[in-house]
Amino acid sequence: MRSISARARRLPPSTTLKISQMAADMRAKGEDVISLSIGEPDFQTPQPIIDAAKEALERGETHYAPSRGIPELREEIARKMKEENMVDVGPENIIVTIAKHGIFMASQSVVQHGEEVVLPDPGWVSYSAISIFSGAKRVDLRAKEEDGFIPREEDIKNAVGDKTKLFVINTPSNPTGVVYPKKTLKVIADLAEDYDFYVLSDEIYEKLIYRGKHISIASLGNMHERTITLNGFSKAYAMTGWRMGWISAPEHLVDAINKLQQQTITCVPPFIQRAGIVALRECAPCVEDMRKEFEKRRLVALGEIDEMHTMSAFKPSGAFYIFARYLPEMNSFSLAEYLLEEHKVAVTPGGAFGIAGEGYIRISYAASTERLIEGLRRIDRGLGSL
Ligand code: GLU
């Protein structure tokens, strides 16, 4: 039998998806598992969005759409980027895609073998695929809890050089929930000018902020010329299953990315794009209601953990995760397995987010308050009996 490619062999499975699948399998067998692992809002997608998709289906919008996206949606996204993110773009700068696929396409479009990609550590599990797909060297930019998980200026400077081609940022961050201050973004922007690299700014959690303010790096100086902004509907509009997002980038990059889109997924289904237009035009109040509910749960979870002696929580400013340092000495992957098997609660091991995440677990509070409290108590019991 011929072997699979070295690239496919090197690619690790997504830990977030793996753990949530394990939890789902256990639930299917009738076990009462509480899932605090995957980052998925437990709310239903707002009704106007569902209705828009249904109406588009009934109208017969069941064929191919333009590969870059339906013009009205690209206009709407460009308007949002201008009004909310202060980024001066037009529809020619926008391509509608599957948000996660956007990371693949954007990185494949700019990064070459032998170049360097800076990744946040701790940082979301799937960024590591960028270097494996492209053959680029990965440079991990560590951030520590004592610095509020914001990378230090000297560490940012040390991470970049002549070979840097792409610098990945994710604010608000998965897994820590930290929101980068303008000062940090400015350091990165200045270095991007000096060393002539692109920034991939993943802003998928921008609507879920409880403290501080979201700033798009593309809005600083001339950064719109070298920033690939990635965003999507999954987290803000409870639309994880719809898989839709977008890229906003300089036009020549959008042209390159569009070729990858044409040669891979062709386009995002048109009825889903119609739903996206309604989400952006009409659903800001629903997003705010969900944000408020997450804010309440955040406080409940932090309050619960505060009473526990088995772990301590880093206070997140955004997203819907708590990155908690646990006391017992145990590898985070083994701990997550133990908590799932013995205590029926699913969390994501901190080590999956990089070396700086080891010793932590990521707890998603995108679950009902009741389940969240019960899940946290199970974690506490599990940690306490080690
Ligand atoms: N980004 C989410 C998480 O970190 C969803 C799962 C994924 O696609 O990785 O849980």
Coordinates of N, CA and C and ligand atoms in Angstrom, one line a residue, residues 14 16-17 37-39 100 124-126 174 205 235 321 362, ligand 1:
S14 N -7.4 18.1 15.1 CA -7.9 19.3 15.8 C -8.3 18.8 17.2
T16 N -9.8 20.4 19.6 CA -11.1 20.9 20.0 C -12.2 20.0 19.4
L17 N -12.0 19.6 18.1 CA -13.0 18.8 17.5 C -13.0 17.3 18.0
S37 N -16.1 22.0 26.2 CA -14.9 22.0 25.4 C -15.0 22.9 24.2
I38 N -15.9 22.5 23.3 CA -15.9 23.3 22.0 C -16.5 24.7 22.1
G39 N -15.9 25.6 21.3 CA -16.4 27.0 21.4 C -17.6 27.1 20.5
K100 N -12.9 29.1 8.5 CA -11.7 28.4 8.8 C -10.9 28.1 7.5
W124 N -5.0 29.4 19.1 CA -6.0 28.4 18.7 C -5.3 27.3 17.9
V125 N -5.8 26.1 18.2 CA -5.1 24.9 17.7 C -4.9 24.8 16.2
S126 N -5.8 25.4 15.4 CA -5.7 25.2 14.0 C -4.7 26.1 13.2
N174 N -8.7 33.3 21.5 CA -9.0 31.9 21.8 C -7.6 31.3 22.1
Y205 N -14.0 36.7 17.3 CA -14.7 37.0 18.6 C -15.0 38.5 18.9
K235 N -19.6 32.7 15.8 CA -19.6 33.0 17.2 C -20.6 34.1 17.6
Y321 N -14.3 31.8 26.7 CA -13.5 30.8 27.3 C -12.9 31.3 28.6
R362 N -8.9 24.8 29.1 CA -9.8 25.8 28.5 C -11.2 25.4 28.8
Ligands
GLU1 N1 -12.8 27.5 17.3 C1 -13.6 26.7 18.1 C2 -12.9 26.1 19.3 O1 -11.7 26.5 19.5 C3 -14.4 25.7 17.3 C4 -13.7 24.4 17.0 C5 -12.7 24.5 15.9 O2 -13.1 24.6 14.7 O3 -11.6 24.4 16.3 O4 -13.4 25.4 20.1

